[in-house]
Coordinates of C-alpha atoms in Angstrom, one line a residue:
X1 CA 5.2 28.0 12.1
X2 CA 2.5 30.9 12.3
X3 CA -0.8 30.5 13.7
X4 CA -1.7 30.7 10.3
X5 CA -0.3 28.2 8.9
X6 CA -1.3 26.0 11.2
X7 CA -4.9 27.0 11.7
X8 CA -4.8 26.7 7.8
X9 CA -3.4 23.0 7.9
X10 CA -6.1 22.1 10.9
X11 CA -8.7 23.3 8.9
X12 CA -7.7 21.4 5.7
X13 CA -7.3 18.3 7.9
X14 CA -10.8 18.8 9.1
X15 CA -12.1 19.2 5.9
X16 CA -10.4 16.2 4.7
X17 CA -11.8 14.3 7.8
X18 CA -15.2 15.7 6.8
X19 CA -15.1 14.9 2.8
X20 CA -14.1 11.2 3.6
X21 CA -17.1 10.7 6.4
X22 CA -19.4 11.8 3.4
X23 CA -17.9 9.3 1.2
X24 CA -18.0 6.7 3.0
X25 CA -21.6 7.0 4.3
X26 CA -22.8 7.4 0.6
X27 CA -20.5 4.3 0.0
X28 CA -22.0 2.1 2.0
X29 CA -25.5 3.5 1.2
X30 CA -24.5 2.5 -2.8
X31 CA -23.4 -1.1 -1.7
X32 CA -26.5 -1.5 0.5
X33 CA -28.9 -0.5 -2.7
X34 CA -26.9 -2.7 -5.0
X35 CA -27.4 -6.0 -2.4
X36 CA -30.8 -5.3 -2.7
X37 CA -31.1 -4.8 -6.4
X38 CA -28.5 -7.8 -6.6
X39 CA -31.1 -9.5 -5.0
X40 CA -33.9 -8.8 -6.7
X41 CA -32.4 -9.8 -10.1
X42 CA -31.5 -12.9 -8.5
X43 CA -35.1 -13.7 -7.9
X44 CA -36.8 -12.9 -11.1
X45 CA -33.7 -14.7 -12.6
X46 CA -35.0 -17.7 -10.2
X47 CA -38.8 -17.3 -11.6
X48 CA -37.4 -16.9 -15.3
X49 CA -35.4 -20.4 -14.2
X50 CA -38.7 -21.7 -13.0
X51 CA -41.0 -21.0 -15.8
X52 CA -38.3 -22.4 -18.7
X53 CA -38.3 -25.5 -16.9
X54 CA -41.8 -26.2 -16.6
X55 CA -42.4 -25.5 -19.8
X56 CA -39.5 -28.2 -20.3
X57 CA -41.2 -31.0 -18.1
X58 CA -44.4 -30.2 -19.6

């Protein structure tokens, strides 16, 4: 092989490397934001839960 063709094949690799780094930070950025939104809706759901019941008991 040339030096080319492999400085070509490096480079993609790199980039490759690169691209799926990127990815996966904004992946786990996405999953962190959705716990907390996950967790939020879970605690109005909780306050909806609570209000329904005392209206229930009253």
């Amino acid at each position: 092989m040339s030096q080319e063709v492999i400085a070509t094949v490096l480079t993609g690799a790199g980039v490759l490397i690169g691209v799926w780094r990127m990815v996966e930070g904004v992946r786990r950025d996405l999953a962190s934001r959705i716990e907390t939104v996950d967790r939020r809706v879970d605690a109005v759901n909780t306050r909806i839960d609570n209000i329904l019941l005392a209206d229930r008991n009253a």
